Structures are given as structure tokens and as C-alpha cells.
Amino acid sequence: MPPLPRLIIATRNAHKTAEIREMIGDRFEVLDVTAFPECPEIEETGNSFLENARLKAEGISRVLEGWVLSDDSGLEVDALGGAPGVWSSSFGGEEGNHVKNNARLLEALAGKTQRGARFHCTMVLARNGREQANFSGTVEGRIIDAPQGGHGFGYDPLFMPDGYGATFSELGGEVKGRLSHRSRALAQAVKFLETAGNNG
Ligand code: ITT
């Protein structure tokens, strides 16, 4: 059997890599930048998911050969005018601290009956330092009053997707992998790569 084509994910978030690998690991060898110490730290200075996804994919594909896929994602909460959005990973005051992020979200929504929210994901595919295509996915749902469930990461314990009476953390990877913002963007990216026919 020929080796699987390689797809590098421009992330240091092991949860994102694991979810992407779980979804497409039979079609690509999925690696992330933690496997390549020469990769620079990319500063996310953009004001939109697309700008940040572009910075990450183009920045990493300048130093690594082959296809690079980035994922910039976040939670948009209706009662907060779409916040935390692009700034989801540091909403609680400390980059990547999910406990603080969830606590701040519950505080901001205390007493509010409007609970609608969505996860958004924008992915960029790049090669040789240049964007080749971008894709987006969203999943609608609502924010509950206290964390529930033990799977996933980030805001998963507070997010119930529409049509389900359980959070992403309770539903687990298989259901999240069918419904999520990330899986919806990824399905388009995979289709693009398969059509491009030059995955190596
Ligand atoms: P990279 O930039 O290295 O990819 P990151 O975690 O900093 O990793 P983002 O800048 O895209 O990634 O921020 C995404 C944040 O949005 C993440 O830290 C979570 O707080 C939240 N988030 C995104 N997708 C999520 C998901 O599927 N479930 C729960 N929270 C999610």
C-alpha cells in the first residue's frame, strides 16, 4: 500500500489535532507543528478567523513542505454580541486556560435568558507560503448554566448543539465529529485536497 499523503496542521492545540486525525486519519498522515521544532511561533494578530487562519497556514508553509492546514476557531455568543469570537482562547484572561474561560463565560451570562451561541471554524490550506483555499463551518447551539461532561476541550462542557439535550463534552468525540464546526470545515478541505489530486 502506498504511504498516506502527509497533512500538517498549523496548530499547537493537541485537541484540535486529535479531532482532525480522528476524522481523516485513514486518508492522510496527520501531523502538527509540535513534530517540527524548526517551526516559528505564529502571532495571531488578525481581527477575524480568516486573517488568523491565513497567518498560521502561510507562516508554517513557509518553513515546511507540502500541504499545511490551519484552524482558527471560537465561540460566538448572541447575548454578548458575538464575543468572545476570535478571542475565545484568552477570554478568561489567560491564553488557553479553559477553566478560566468557562468561568468568565458563565459570569458574563449570569441572569441572561438569551443563551444562543455557535462555534465557528475557518480553515486555510496553504503551500509554499501562500493560501490556496479557505473553508468555514459552524454549529448552532446554546450555553448551559454549569459545565457538564468529561470529553473534548475548551467550551465543550457548556455548549449544547441544537437538537441534543447534552453538551459536546457529554456527547463525546464520535457525535462531535459528525456535527462540529471543525468537521464541517474539514469535510470541504478534504474534498479540495482530493480534487487537487496532488496531496504528497
Ligand atoms: P492554535 O492557534 O495553535 O491552533 P488555539 O487553541 O490557540 O490553538 P484558536 O486561536 O483557534 O486556537 O482558539 C480557539 C479557542 O476557541 C480554543 O482555545 C477554545 O477556547 C475555543 N474552541 C475552538 N474550538 C472549540 C471546540 O471544538 N470546542 C470547544 N472550544 C473550542
Short mmCIF file of N, CA, C and O and ligand atoms in Angstrom, two decimals, residues 11-13 16 44 56 71-74 88-89 95 98 119 153-156 176 181-182, ligand 1:
data_model
loop_
_atom_site.label_atom_id
_atom_site.label_comp_id
_atom_site.label_asym_id
_atom_site.label_seq_id
_atom_site.Cartn_x
_atom_site.Cartn_y
_atom_site.Cartn_z
N THR A 11 -1.05 23.96 14.11
CA THR A 11 -1.58 24.20 15.45
C THR A 11 -0.66 23.60 16.49
O THR A 11 0.11 22.67 16.19
N ARG A 12 -0.74 24.14 17.70
CA ARG A 12 -0.09 23.53 18.86
C ARG A 12 -1.15 23.01 19.83
O ARG A 12 -0.83 22.64 20.96
N ASN A 13 -2.41 23.06 19.41
CA ASN A 13 -3.51 22.59 20.25
C ASN A 13 -3.74 21.10 19.96
O ASN A 13 -4.30 20.72 18.93
N LYS A 16 -7.22 19.86 18.90
CA LYS A 16 -7.61 20.07 17.50
C LYS A 16 -6.99 18.98 16.63
O LYS A 16 -7.66 18.39 15.79
N GLU A 44 -1.00 35.59 16.46
CA GLU A 44 -2.33 35.74 15.87
C GLU A 44 -2.80 37.18 16.04
O GLU A 44 -3.51 37.53 16.96
N LYS A 56 -1.49 31.64 10.22
CA LYS A 56 -0.94 30.37 10.69
C LYS A 56 -0.56 29.45 9.53
O LYS A 56 0.54 28.90 9.50
N ASP A 71 -6.42 25.99 11.48
CA ASP A 71 -7.77 26.01 12.04
C ASP A 71 -7.82 27.19 12.99
O ASP A 71 -7.09 27.22 13.98
N ASP A 72 -8.62 28.21 12.68
CA ASP A 72 -8.87 29.25 13.66
C ASP A 72 -10.35 29.18 14.01
O ASP A 72 -11.21 29.21 13.13
N SER A 73 -10.60 29.06 15.29
CA SER A 73 -11.97 28.78 15.70
C SER A 73 -12.33 29.52 16.97
O SER A 73 -11.46 30.09 17.63
N GLY A 74 -13.60 29.49 17.30
CA GLY A 74 -14.03 30.15 18.53
C GLY A 74 -15.53 30.08 18.70
O GLY A 74 -16.25 29.53 17.87
N SER A 88 -11.52 33.83 21.75
CA SER A 88 -12.05 32.77 22.62
C SER A 88 -11.00 32.13 23.52
O SER A 88 -11.28 31.76 24.66
N SER A 89 -9.78 31.99 23.02
CA SER A 89 -8.79 31.22 23.80
C SER A 89 -8.25 32.00 24.99
O SER A 89 -7.67 31.42 25.90
N GLU A 95 -4.29 32.98 28.24
CA GLU A 95 -4.30 32.21 26.98
C GLU A 95 -4.40 30.71 27.23
O GLU A 95 -3.60 30.13 27.97
N HIS A 98 -8.81 26.93 29.87
CA HIS A 98 -10.22 26.64 29.60
C HIS A 98 -11.09 26.79 30.85
O HIS A 98 -12.26 27.16 30.74
N PHE A 119 -20.35 27.68 17.52
CA PHE A 119 -18.91 27.53 17.29
C PHE A 119 -18.66 27.80 15.81
O PHE A 119 -19.44 27.37 14.95
N PHE A 153 -12.72 19.67 24.80
CA PHE A 153 -11.86 20.72 25.36
C PHE A 153 -12.60 22.05 25.29
O PHE A 153 -13.73 22.15 24.81
N GLY A 154 -11.93 23.09 25.78
CA GLY A 154 -12.46 24.45 25.66
C GLY A 154 -13.85 24.60 26.23
O GLY A 154 -14.13 24.20 27.37
N TYR A 155 -14.74 25.17 25.43
CA TYR A 155 -16.10 25.44 25.89
C TYR A 155 -17.04 24.25 25.72
O TYR A 155 -18.25 24.38 25.96
N ASP A 156 -16.53 23.10 25.33
CA ASP A 156 -17.39 21.93 25.10
C ASP A 156 -18.32 21.59 26.27
O ASP A 156 -19.46 21.20 26.03
N LYS A 176 -19.53 14.62 18.20
CA LYS A 176 -18.95 15.92 17.87
C LYS A 176 -18.32 15.89 16.48
O LYS A 176 -18.43 16.85 15.71
N HIS A 181 -18.36 22.42 13.98
CA HIS A 181 -17.79 23.46 13.12
C HIS A 181 -16.52 22.95 12.43
O HIS A 181 -16.32 23.13 11.24
N ARG A 182 -15.68 22.26 13.21
CA ARG A 182 -14.40 21.77 12.68
C ARG A 182 -14.63 20.69 11.62
O ARG A 182 -14.02 20.71 10.56
P1 ITT B 1 -3.80 27.16 17.67
O1 ITT B 1 -3.90 28.64 17.42
O2 ITT B 1 -2.39 26.70 17.96
O3 ITT B 1 -4.45 26.36 16.58
P2 ITT B 1 -5.65 27.69 19.85
O4 ITT B 1 -6.29 26.81 20.89
O5 ITT B 1 -4.96 28.95 20.33
O6 ITT B 1 -4.63 26.78 19.01
P3 ITT B 1 -7.55 29.31 18.40
O7 ITT B 1 -6.68 30.52 18.39
O8 ITT B 1 -8.27 28.95 17.14
O9 ITT B 1 -6.72 28.01 18.78
O10 ITT B 1 -8.59 29.45 19.59
C1 ITT B 1 -9.62 28.56 19.66
C2 ITT B 1 -10.30 28.65 21.01
O11 ITT B 1 -11.73 28.57 20.78
C3 ITT B 1 -9.95 27.45 21.86
O12 ITT B 1 -8.86 27.71 22.71
C4 ITT B 1 -11.25 27.19 22.62
O13 ITT B 1 -11.32 28.07 23.71
C5 ITT B 1 -12.32 27.61 21.61
N1 ITT B 1 -12.72 26.46 20.76
C6 ITT B 1 -12.45 26.28 19.44
N2 ITT B 1 -12.94 25.11 19.00
C7 ITT B 1 -13.51 24.52 20.06
C8 ITT B 1 -14.17 23.29 20.25
O14 ITT B 1 -14.29 22.41 19.27
N3 ITT B 1 -14.64 23.01 21.46
C9 ITT B 1 -14.51 23.87 22.48
N4 ITT B 1 -13.89 25.06 22.39
C10 ITT B 1 -13.39 25.39 21.19
#
